[in-house]
Amino acid sequence: MTDPIKAQNWIQQRVQPYLTRTKITCITVGNEVYKTYDHLLWSNLLPAMQTVYNTLVNLGLDKQVTVTTAHSLDILSVSFPPSAGAFRQDLGEYLHGILNFHAQVKSPFLINAYPYFAYKDKPNEVPLNYVLFQPNQGTMDPNTNLKYDNMLFAQIDAVYSAIKAMGHTDIEVRISETGWPSRGDENEVGATPENAGLYNGNLLRRIEEKQGTPAKPNVPIDIYVFALFNENQKPGPTSERNYGLFYPDGTPVYNIGVQGYLPELIYSSASTNNGFFICSLLVLAIAYLISS
């Protein structure tokens, strides 16, 4: 994507033909690139984003479609207290340019955040109710005296603080992935349908209420839930195949209150069009619930 010709070909083939029928608002150039520890990729990320954006400008699409990239939470060296949030020093020179780009083109800074991982790694230290949005004592940021009743909001504000420490207060943070697995291996503590239902159900309610974080109370959280379907062929631990709200046949994995809005689904592995139809119905139904 650093090649303008390849970027233009990609957008003209993969984006432009679908814009009249599909609401495409964002192109994510790469996902969690800084987890690769490939410094060539690190160096090429910003030029690729710039080239894709410039191509959108040339095609007159930059007002409809923005450009960003998604990061894992481990780009932070400090995440608590939220007011002390800071990026890793080895990423400073790269993120500085990325942040300037976001500020220039008014695109969001995307983070994949999973409180589940914090609980799984330290179940005796991290209160389960705190990560599931359930009633709990919460935690206090000693620098701001702001109280946090859930970990995800604390993580979002830590990212805002890290961005502010690099000189920007003009960039919106959005969550490009978050979720909770309904099954896991023996060592994956907390991966149950009950916990997954609580996490995603409580999160969707907060989205519906247009809640903001303690540090940004007037900015409603903007979150994409991972994932729509279980991915039965995905490698890795059992949890990786069980983040979905639905099984591939369209039946719910657990109840978070959305299936009542869905039409009866009839799945046929022999019909590709039917599969796309089912997926479209599910996406539309969930998107409607979140936006309303």
JSON list of N, CA and C in Angstrom, two decimals, residues 197-258:
[
{"chain": "A", "resi": 197, "resn": "GLY", "atom": "N", "xyz": [-21.79, -13.77, 28.14]},
{"chain": "A", "resi": 197, "resn": "GLY", "atom": "CA", "xyz": [-23.08, -13.11, 28.05]},
{"chain": "A", "resi": 197, "resn": "GLY", "atom": "C", "xyz": [-23.15, -11.85, 28.89]},
{"chain": "A", "resi": 198, "resn": "LEU", "atom": "N", "xyz": [-22.58, -11.91, 30.10]},
{"chain": "A", "resi": 198, "resn": "LEU", "atom": "CA", "xyz": [-22.56, -10.74, 30.96]},
{"chain": "A", "resi": 198, "resn": "LEU", "atom": "C", "xyz": [-21.71, -9.63, 30.36]},
{"chain": "A", "resi": 199, "resn": "TYR", "atom": "N", "xyz": [-20.53, -9.97, 29.87]},
{"chain": "A", "resi": 199, "resn": "TYR", "atom": "CA", "xyz": [-19.63, -8.96, 29.34]},
{"chain": "A", "resi": 199, "resn": "TYR", "atom": "C", "xyz": [-20.25, -8.25, 28.14]},
{"chain": "A", "resi": 200, "resn": "ASN", "atom": "N", "xyz": [-20.64, -9.02, 27.14]},
{"chain": "A", "resi": 200, "resn": "ASN", "atom": "CA", "xyz": [-21.17, -8.40, 25.93]},
{"chain": "A", "resi": 200, "resn": "ASN", "atom": "C", "xyz": [-22.54, -7.77, 26.15]},
{"chain": "A", "resi": 201, "resn": "GLY", "atom": "N", "xyz": [-23.39, -8.41, 26.96]},
{"chain": "A", "resi": 201, "resn": "GLY", "atom": "CA", "xyz": [-24.70, -7.84, 27.25]},
{"chain": "A", "resi": 201, "resn": "GLY", "atom": "C", "xyz": [-24.60, -6.52, 27.99]},
{"chain": "A", "resi": 202, "resn": "ASN", "atom": "N", "xyz": [-23.77, -6.48, 29.04]},
{"chain": "A", "resi": 202, "resn": "ASN", "atom": "CA", "xyz": [-23.59, -5.23, 29.79]},
{"chain": "A", "resi": 202, "resn": "ASN", "atom": "C", "xyz": [-22.93, -4.15, 28.94]},
{"chain": "A", "resi": 203, "resn": "LEU", "atom": "N", "xyz": [-21.99, -4.55, 28.09]},
{"chain": "A", "resi": 203, "resn": "LEU", "atom": "CA", "xyz": [-21.33, -3.59, 27.22]},
{"chain": "A", "resi": 203, "resn": "LEU", "atom": "C", "xyz": [-22.32, -2.99, 26.23]},
{"chain": "A", "resi": 204, "resn": "LEU", "atom": "N", "xyz": [-23.15, -3.83, 25.61]},
{"chain": "A", "resi": 204, "resn": "LEU", "atom": "CA", "xyz": [-24.14, -3.32, 24.65]},
{"chain": "A", "resi": 204, "resn": "LEU", "atom": "C", "xyz": [-25.11, -2.35, 25.31]},
{"chain": "A", "resi": 205, "resn": "ARG", "atom": "N", "xyz": [-25.46, -2.61, 26.57]},
{"chain": "A", "resi": 205, "resn": "ARG", "atom": "CA", "xyz": [-26.35, -1.69, 27.27]},
{"chain": "A", "resi": 205, "resn": "ARG", "atom": "C", "xyz": [-25.69, -0.33, 27.47]},
{"chain": "A", "resi": 206, "resn": "ARG", "atom": "N", "xyz": [-24.39, -0.34, 27.78]},
{"chain": "A", "resi": 206, "resn": "ARG", "atom": "CA", "xyz": [-23.69, 0.93, 27.97]},
{"chain": "A", "resi": 206, "resn": "ARG", "atom": "C", "xyz": [-23.54, 1.69, 26.66]},
{"chain": "A", "resi": 207, "resn": "ILE", "atom": "N", "xyz": [-23.37, 0.95, 25.57]},
{"chain": "A", "resi": 207, "resn": "ILE", "atom": "CA", "xyz": [-23.33, 1.59, 24.26]},
{"chain": "A", "resi": 207, "resn": "ILE", "atom": "C", "xyz": [-24.68, 2.22, 23.95]},
{"chain": "A", "resi": 208, "resn": "GLU", "atom": "N", "xyz": [-25.75, 1.48, 24.24]},
{"chain": "A", "resi": 208, "resn": "GLU", "atom": "CA", "xyz": [-27.10, 1.99, 23.99]},
{"chain": "A", "resi": 208, "resn": "GLU", "atom": "C", "xyz": [-27.38, 3.25, 24.80]},
{"chain": "A", "resi": 209, "resn": "GLU", "atom": "N", "xyz": [-26.82, 3.31, 26.00]},
{"chain": "A", "resi": 209, "resn": "GLU", "atom": "CA", "xyz": [-27.01, 4.48, 26.87]},
{"chain": "A", "resi": 209, "resn": "GLU", "atom": "C", "xyz": [-26.09, 5.64, 26.49]},
{"chain": "A", "resi": 210, "resn": "LYS", "atom": "N", "xyz": [-25.23, 5.42, 25.47]},
{"chain": "A", "resi": 210, "resn": "LYS", "atom": "CA", "xyz": [-24.29, 6.44, 25.00]},
{"chain": "A", "resi": 210, "resn": "LYS", "atom": "C", "xyz": [-23.39, 6.94, 26.13]},
{"chain": "A", "resi": 211, "resn": "GLN", "atom": "N", "xyz": [-22.92, 6.01, 26.93]},
{"chain": "A", "resi": 211, "resn": "GLN", "atom": "CA", "xyz": [-22.03, 6.38, 28.03]},
{"chain": "A", "resi": 211, "resn": "GLN", "atom": "C", "xyz": [-20.67, 6.82, 27.53]},
{"chain": "A", "resi": 212, "resn": "GLY", "atom": "N", "xyz": [-20.05, 7.72, 28.26]},
{"chain": "A", "resi": 212, "resn": "GLY", "atom": "CA", "xyz": [-18.67, 8.08, 28.05]},
{"chain": "A", "resi": 212, "resn": "GLY", "atom": "C", "xyz": [-17.82, 7.56, 29.19]},
{"chain": "A", "resi": 213, "resn": "THR", "atom": "N", "xyz": [-16.52, 7.64, 29.07]},
{"chain": "A", "resi": 213, "resn": "THR", "atom": "CA", "xyz": [-15.62, 7.21, 30.14]},
{"chain": "A", "resi": 213, "resn": "THR", "atom": "C", "xyz": [-15.54, 8.31, 31.20]},
{"chain": "A", "resi": 214, "resn": "PRO", "atom": "N", "xyz": [-15.01, 8.00, 32.38]},
{"chain": "A", "resi": 214, "resn": "PRO", "atom": "CA", "xyz": [-14.89, 9.04, 33.40]},
{"chain": "A", "resi": 214, "resn": "PRO", "atom": "C", "xyz": [-14.10, 10.27, 32.94]},
{"chain": "A", "resi": 215, "resn": "ALA", "atom": "N", "xyz": [-13.06, 10.08, 32.15]},
{"chain": "A", "resi": 215, "resn": "ALA", "atom": "CA", "xyz": [-12.26, 11.21, 31.68]},
{"chain": "A", "resi": 215, "resn": "ALA", "atom": "C", "xyz": [-12.88, 11.91, 30.47]},
{"chain": "A", "resi": 216, "resn": "LYS", "atom": "N", "xyz": [-13.76, 11.20, 29.76]},
{"chain": "A", "resi": 216, "resn": "LYS", "atom": "CA", "xyz": [-14.41, 11.76, 28.57]},
{"chain": "A", "resi": 216, "resn": "LYS", "atom": "C", "xyz": [-15.92, 11.50, 28.66]},
{"chain": "A", "resi": 217, "resn": "PRO", "atom": "N", "xyz": [-16.58, 12.05, 29.67]},
{"chain": "A", "resi": 217, "resn": "PRO", "atom": "CA", "xyz": [-18.00, 11.72, 29.90]},
{"chain": "A", "resi": 217, "resn": "PRO", "atom": "C", "xyz": [-18.93, 12.18, 28.78]},
{"chain": "A", "resi": 218, "resn": "ASN", "atom": "N", "xyz": [-18.51, 13.16, 27.99]},
{"chain": "A", "resi": 218, "resn": "ASN", "atom": "CA", "xyz": [-19.36, 13.68, 26.93]},
{"chain": "A", "resi": 218, "resn": "ASN", "atom": "C", "xyz": [-19.06, 13.08, 25.56]},
{"chain": "A", "resi": 219, "resn": "VAL", "atom": "N", "xyz": [-18.17, 12.09, 25.54]},
{"chain": "A", "resi": 219, "resn": "VAL", "atom": "CA", "xyz": [-17.83, 11.41, 24.28]},
{"chain": "A", "resi": 219, "resn": "VAL", "atom": "C", "xyz": [-18.34, 9.97, 24.38]},
{"chain": "A", "resi": 220, "resn": "PRO", "atom": "N", "xyz": [-19.47, 9.65, 23.76]},
{"chain": "A", "resi": 220, "resn": "PRO", "atom": "CA", "xyz": [-20.01, 8.29, 23.86]},
{"chain": "A", "resi": 220, "resn": "PRO", "atom": "C", "xyz": [-19.00, 7.27, 23.33]},
{"chain": "A", "resi": 221, "resn": "ILE", "atom": "N", "xyz": [-18.87, 6.16, 24.03]},
{"chain": "A", "resi": 221, "resn": "ILE", "atom": "CA", "xyz": [-17.95, 5.12, 23.60]},
{"chain": "A", "resi": 221, "resn": "ILE", "atom": "C", "xyz": [-18.36, 4.58, 22.24]},
{"chain": "A", "resi": 222, "resn": "ASP", "atom": "N", "xyz": [-17.36, 4.31, 21.42]},
{"chain": "A", "resi": 222, "resn": "ASP", "atom": "CA", "xyz": [-17.59, 3.78, 20.07]},
{"chain": "A", "resi": 222, "resn": "ASP", "atom": "C", "xyz": [-16.84, 2.46, 19.98]},
{"chain": "A", "resi": 223, "resn": "ILE", "atom": "N", "xyz": [-17.58, 1.35, 19.92]},
{"chain": "A", "resi": 223, "resn": "ILE", "atom": "CA", "xyz": [-16.97, 0.04, 20.13]},
{"chain": "A", "resi": 223, "resn": "ILE", "atom": "C", "xyz": [-17.49, -0.98, 19.12]},
{"chain": "A", "resi": 224, "resn": "TYR", "atom": "N", "xyz": [-16.57, -1.80, 18.61]},
{"chain": "A", "resi": 224, "resn": "TYR", "atom": "CA", "xyz": [-16.93, -2.95, 17.78]},
{"chain": "A", "resi": 224, "resn": "TYR", "atom": "C", "xyz": [-16.73, -4.22, 18.59]},
{"chain": "A", "resi": 225, "resn": "VAL", "atom": "N", "xyz": [-17.79, -5.02, 18.69]},
{"chain": "A", "resi": 225, "resn": "VAL", "atom": "CA", "xyz": [-17.73, -6.25, 19.48]},
{"chain": "A", "resi": 225, "resn": "VAL", "atom": "C", "xyz": [-17.13, -7.38, 18.63]},
{"chain": "A", "resi": 226, "resn": "PHE", "atom": "N", "xyz": [-16.21, -8.10, 19.22]},
{"chain": "A", "resi": 226, "resn": "PHE", "atom": "CA", "xyz": [-15.60, -9.26, 18.57]},
{"chain": "A", "resi": 226, "resn": "PHE", "atom": "C", "xyz": [-16.12, -10.51, 19.26]},
{"chain": "A", "resi": 227, "resn": "ALA", "atom": "N", "xyz": [-16.85, -11.38, 18.57]},
{"chain": "A", "resi": 227, "resn": "ALA", "atom": "CA", "xyz": [-17.05, -11.36, 17.13]},
{"chain": "A", "resi": 227, "resn": "ALA", "atom": "C", "xyz": [-18.50, -11.77, 16.85]},
{"chain": "A", "resi": 228, "resn": "LEU", "atom": "N", "xyz": [-18.90, -11.67, 15.59]},
{"chain": "A", "resi": 228, "resn": "LEU", "atom": "CA", "xyz": [-20.26, -12.06, 15.24]},
{"chain": "A", "resi": 228, "resn": "LEU", "atom": "C", "xyz": [-20.44, -13.57, 15.31]},
{"chain": "A", "resi": 229, "resn": "PHE", "atom": "N", "xyz": [-19.50, -14.31, 14.69]},
{"chain": "A", "resi": 229, "resn": "PHE", "atom": "CA", "xyz": [-19.59, -15.77, 14.65]},
{"chain": "A", "resi": 229, "resn": "PHE", "atom": "C", "xyz": [-18.39, -16.44, 15.31]},
{"chain": "A", "resi": 230, "resn": "ASN", "atom": "N", "xyz": [-18.58, -17.62, 15.87]},
{"chain": "A", "resi": 230, "resn": "ASN", "atom": "CA", "xyz": [-17.45, -18.47, 16.26]},
{"chain": "A", "resi": 230, "resn": "ASN", "atom": "C", "xyz": [-16.66, -18.86, 15.01]},
{"chain": "A", "resi": 231, "resn": "GLU", "atom": "N", "xyz": [-15.34, -18.97, 15.16]},
{"chain": "A", "resi": 231, "resn": "GLU", "atom": "CA", "xyz": [-14.46, -19.30, 14.04]},
{"chain": "A", "resi": 231, "resn": "GLU", "atom": "C", "xyz": [-13.86, -20.68, 14.28]},
{"chain": "A", "resi": 232, "resn": "ASN", "atom": "N", "xyz": [-14.51, -21.70, 13.74]},
{"chain": "A", "resi": 232, "resn": "ASN", "atom": "CA", "xyz": [-14.15, -23.07, 14.12]},
{"chain": "A", "resi": 232, "resn": "ASN", "atom": "C", "xyz": [-12.82, -23.54, 13.53]},
{"chain": "A", "resi": 233, "resn": "GLN", "atom": "N", "xyz": [-12.26, -22.82, 12.57]},
{"chain": "A", "resi": 233, "resn": "GLN", "atom": "CA", "xyz": [-10.99, -23.23, 11.97]},
{"chain": "A", "resi": 233, "resn": "GLN", "atom": "C", "xyz": [-9.82, -22.35, 12.41]},
{"chain": "A", "resi": 234, "resn": "LYS", "atom": "N", "xyz": [-10.06, -21.46, 13.35]},
{"chain": "A", "resi": 234, "resn": "LYS", "atom": "CA", "xyz": [-8.99, -20.56, 13.79]},
{"chain": "A", "resi": 234, "resn": "LYS", "atom": "C", "xyz": [-8.00, -21.31, 14.68]},
{"chain": "A", "resi": 235, "resn": "PRO", "atom": "N", "xyz": [-6.69, -21.14, 14.44]},
{"chain": "A", "resi": 235, "resn": "PRO", "atom": "CA", "xyz": [-5.69, -21.84, 15.26]},
{"chain": "A", "resi": 235, "resn": "PRO", "atom": "C", "xyz": [-5.56, -21.21, 16.65]},
{"chain": "A", "resi": 236, "resn": "GLY", "atom": "N", "xyz": [-4.78, -21.88, 17.51]},
{"chain": "A", "resi": 236, "resn": "GLY", "atom": "CA", "xyz": [-4.54, -21.35, 18.85]},
{"chain": "A", "resi": 236, "resn": "GLY", "atom": "C", "xyz": [-5.38, -22.05, 19.90]},
{"chain": "A", "resi": 237, "resn": "PRO", "atom": "N", "xyz": [-5.42, -21.48, 21.10]},
{"chain": "A", "resi": 237, "resn": "PRO", "atom": "CA", "xyz": [-6.20, -22.08, 22.19]},
{"chain": "A", "resi": 237, "resn": "PRO", "atom": "C", "xyz": [-7.69, -22.11, 21.88]},
{"chain": "A", "resi": 238, "resn": "THR", "atom": "N", "xyz": [-8.43, -22.90, 22.64]},
{"chain": "A", "resi": 238, "resn": "THR", "atom": "CA", "xyz": [-9.86, -23.07, 22.41]},
{"chain": "A", "resi": 238, "resn": "THR", "atom": "C", "xyz": [-10.61, -21.74, 22.41]},
{"chain": "A", "resi": 239, "resn": "SER", "atom": "N", "xyz": [-10.20, -20.82, 23.26]},
{"chain": "A", "resi": 239, "resn": "SER", "atom": "CA", "xyz": [-10.90, -19.54, 23.34]},
{"chain": "A", "resi": 239, "resn": "SER", "atom": "C", "xyz": [-10.92, -18.81, 22.01]},
{"chain": "A", "resi": 240, "resn": "GLU", "atom": "N", "xyz": [-9.87, -18.95, 21.21]},
{"chain": "A", "resi": 240, "resn": "GLU", "atom": "CA", "xyz": [-9.78, -18.24, 19.94]},
{"chain": "A", "resi": 240, "resn": "GLU", "atom": "C", "xyz": [-10.91, -18.62, 18.98]},
{"chain": "A", "resi": 241, "resn": "ARG", "atom": "N", "xyz": [-11.47, -19.79, 19.15]},
{"chain": "A", "resi": 241, "resn": "ARG", "atom": "CA", "xyz": [-12.54, -20.25, 18.27]},
{"chain": "A", "resi": 241, "resn": "ARG", "atom": "C", "xyz": [-13.93, -20.00, 18.87]},
{"chain": "A", "resi": 242, "resn": "ASN", "atom": "N", "xyz": [-13.97, -19.30, 20.01]},
{"chain": "A", "resi": 242, "resn": "ASN", "atom": "CA", "xyz": [-15.25, -19.18, 20.72]},
{"chain": "A", "resi": 242, "resn": "ASN", "atom": "C", "xyz": [-15.54, -17.78, 21.24]},
{"chain": "A", "resi": 243, "resn": "TYR", "atom": "N", "xyz": [-15.26, -16.78, 20.42]},
{"chain": "A", "resi": 243, "resn": "TYR", "atom": "CA", "xyz": [-15.60, -15.40, 20.78]},
{"chain": "A", "resi": 243, "resn": "TYR", "atom": "C", "xyz": [-16.95, -14.96, 20.19]},
{"chain": "A", "resi": 244, "resn": "GLY", "atom": "N", "xyz": [-17.55, -15.78, 19.34]},
{"chain": "A", "resi": 244, "resn": "GLY", "atom": "CA", "xyz": [-18.73, -15.36, 18.60]},
{"chain": "A", "resi": 244, "resn": "GLY", "atom": "C", "xyz": [-19.99, -15.25, 19.44]},
{"chain": "A", "resi": 245, "resn": "LEU", "atom": "N", "xyz": [-20.86, -14.33, 19.01]},
{"chain": "A", "resi": 245, "resn": "LEU", "atom": "CA", "xyz": [-22.20, -14.25, 19.59]},
{"chain": "A", "resi": 245, "resn": "LEU", "atom": "C", "xyz": [-23.09, -15.36, 19.04]},
{"chain": "A", "resi": 246, "resn": "PHE", "atom": "N", "xyz": [-22.73, -15.87, 17.84]},
{"chain": "A", "resi": 246, "resn": "PHE", "atom": "CA", "xyz": [-23.54, -16.87, 17.16]},
{"chain": "A", "resi": 246, "resn": "PHE", "atom": "C", "xyz": [-22.68, -18.01, 16.65]},
{"chain": "A", "resi": 247, "resn": "TYR", "atom": "N", "xyz": [-23.31, -19.19, 16.53]},
{"chain": "A", "resi": 247, "resn": "TYR", "atom": "CA", "xyz": [-22.68, -20.30, 15.82]},
{"chain": "A", "resi": 247, "resn": "TYR", "atom": "C", "xyz": [-22.79, -20.04, 14.32]},
{"chain": "A", "resi": 248, "resn": "PRO", "atom": "N", "xyz": [-22.00, -20.76, 13.51]},
{"chain": "A", "resi": 248, "resn": "PRO", "atom": "CA", "xyz": [-22.08, -20.54, 12.06]},
{"chain": "A", "resi": 248, "resn": "PRO", "atom": "C", "xyz": [-23.47, -20.78, 11.46]},
{"chain": "A", "resi": 249, "resn": "ASP", "atom": "N", "xyz": [-24.32, -21.55, 12.13]},
{"chain": "A", "resi": 249, "resn": "ASP", "atom": "CA", "xyz": [-25.67, -21.77, 11.58]},
{"chain": "A", "resi": 249, "resn": "ASP", "atom": "C", "xyz": [-26.65, -20.67, 11.97]},
{"chain": "A", "resi": 250, "resn": "GLY", "atom": "N", "xyz": [-26.16, -19.64, 12.67]},
{"chain": "A", "resi": 250, "resn": "GLY", "atom": "CA", "xyz": [-27.02, -18.51, 13.01]},
{"chain": "A", "resi": 250, "resn": "GLY", "atom": "C", "xyz": [-27.69, -18.61, 14.36]},
{"chain": "A", "resi": 251, "resn": "THR", "atom": "N", "xyz": [-27.54, -19.71, 15.07]},
{"chain": "A", "resi": 251, "resn": "THR", "atom": "CA", "xyz": [-28.14, -19.83, 16.41]},
{"chain": "A", "resi": 251, "resn": "THR", "atom": "C", "xyz": [-27.24, -19.16, 17.44]},
{"chain": "A", "resi": 252, "resn": "PRO", "atom": "N", "xyz": [-27.82, -18.56, 18.47]},
{"chain": "A", "resi": 252, "resn": "PRO", "atom": "CA", "xyz": [-27.02, -17.83, 19.46]},
{"chain": "A", "resi": 252, "resn": "PRO", "atom": "C", "xyz": [-26.21, -18.78, 20.35]},
{"chain": "A", "resi": 253, "resn": "VAL", "atom": "N", "xyz": [-25.01, -18.36, 20.68]},
{"chain": "A", "resi": 253, "resn": "VAL", "atom": "CA", "xyz": [-24.17, -19.12, 21.62]},
{"chain": "A", "resi": 253, "resn": "VAL", "atom": "C", "xyz": [-24.68, -18.92, 23.04]},
{"chain": "A", "resi": 254, "resn": "TYR", "atom": "N", "xyz": [-25.16, -17.71, 23.32]},
{"chain": "A", "resi": 254, "resn": "TYR", "atom": "CA", "xyz": [-25.74, -17.39, 24.63]},
{"chain": "A", "resi": 254, "resn": "TYR", "atom": "C", "xyz": [-26.69, -16.22, 24.42]},
{"chain": "A", "resi": 255, "resn": "ASN", "atom": "N", "xyz": [-27.45, -15.91, 25.44]},
{"chain": "A", "resi": 255, "resn": "ASN", "atom": "CA", "xyz": [-28.50, -14.90, 25.31]},
{"chain": "A", "resi": 255, "resn": "ASN", "atom": "C", "xyz": [-28.01, -13.56, 25.82]},
{"chain": "A", "resi": 256, "resn": "ILE", "atom": "N", "xyz": [-27.90, -12.57, 24.90]},
{"chain": "A", "resi": 256, "resn": "ILE", "atom": "CA", "xyz": [-27.63, -11.20, 25.35]},
{"chain": "A", "resi": 256, "resn": "ILE", "atom": "C", "xyz": [-28.76, -10.28, 24.92]},
{"chain": "A", "resi": 257, "resn": "GLY", "atom": "N", "xyz": [-29.89, -10.88, 24.51]},
{"chain": "A", "resi": 257, "resn": "GLY", "atom": "CA", "xyz": [-31.07, -10.08, 24.23]},
{"chain": "A", "resi": 257, "resn": "GLY", "atom": "C", "xyz": [-31.21, -9.59, 22.81]},
{"chain": "A", "resi": 258, "resn": "VAL", "atom": "N", "xyz": [-30.41, -10.12, 21.87]},
{"chain": "A", "resi": 258, "resn": "VAL", "atom": "CA", "xyz": [-30.54, -9.63, 20.49]},
{"chain": "A", "resi": 258, "resn": "VAL", "atom": "C", "xyz": [-31.28, -10.59, 19.59]}
]
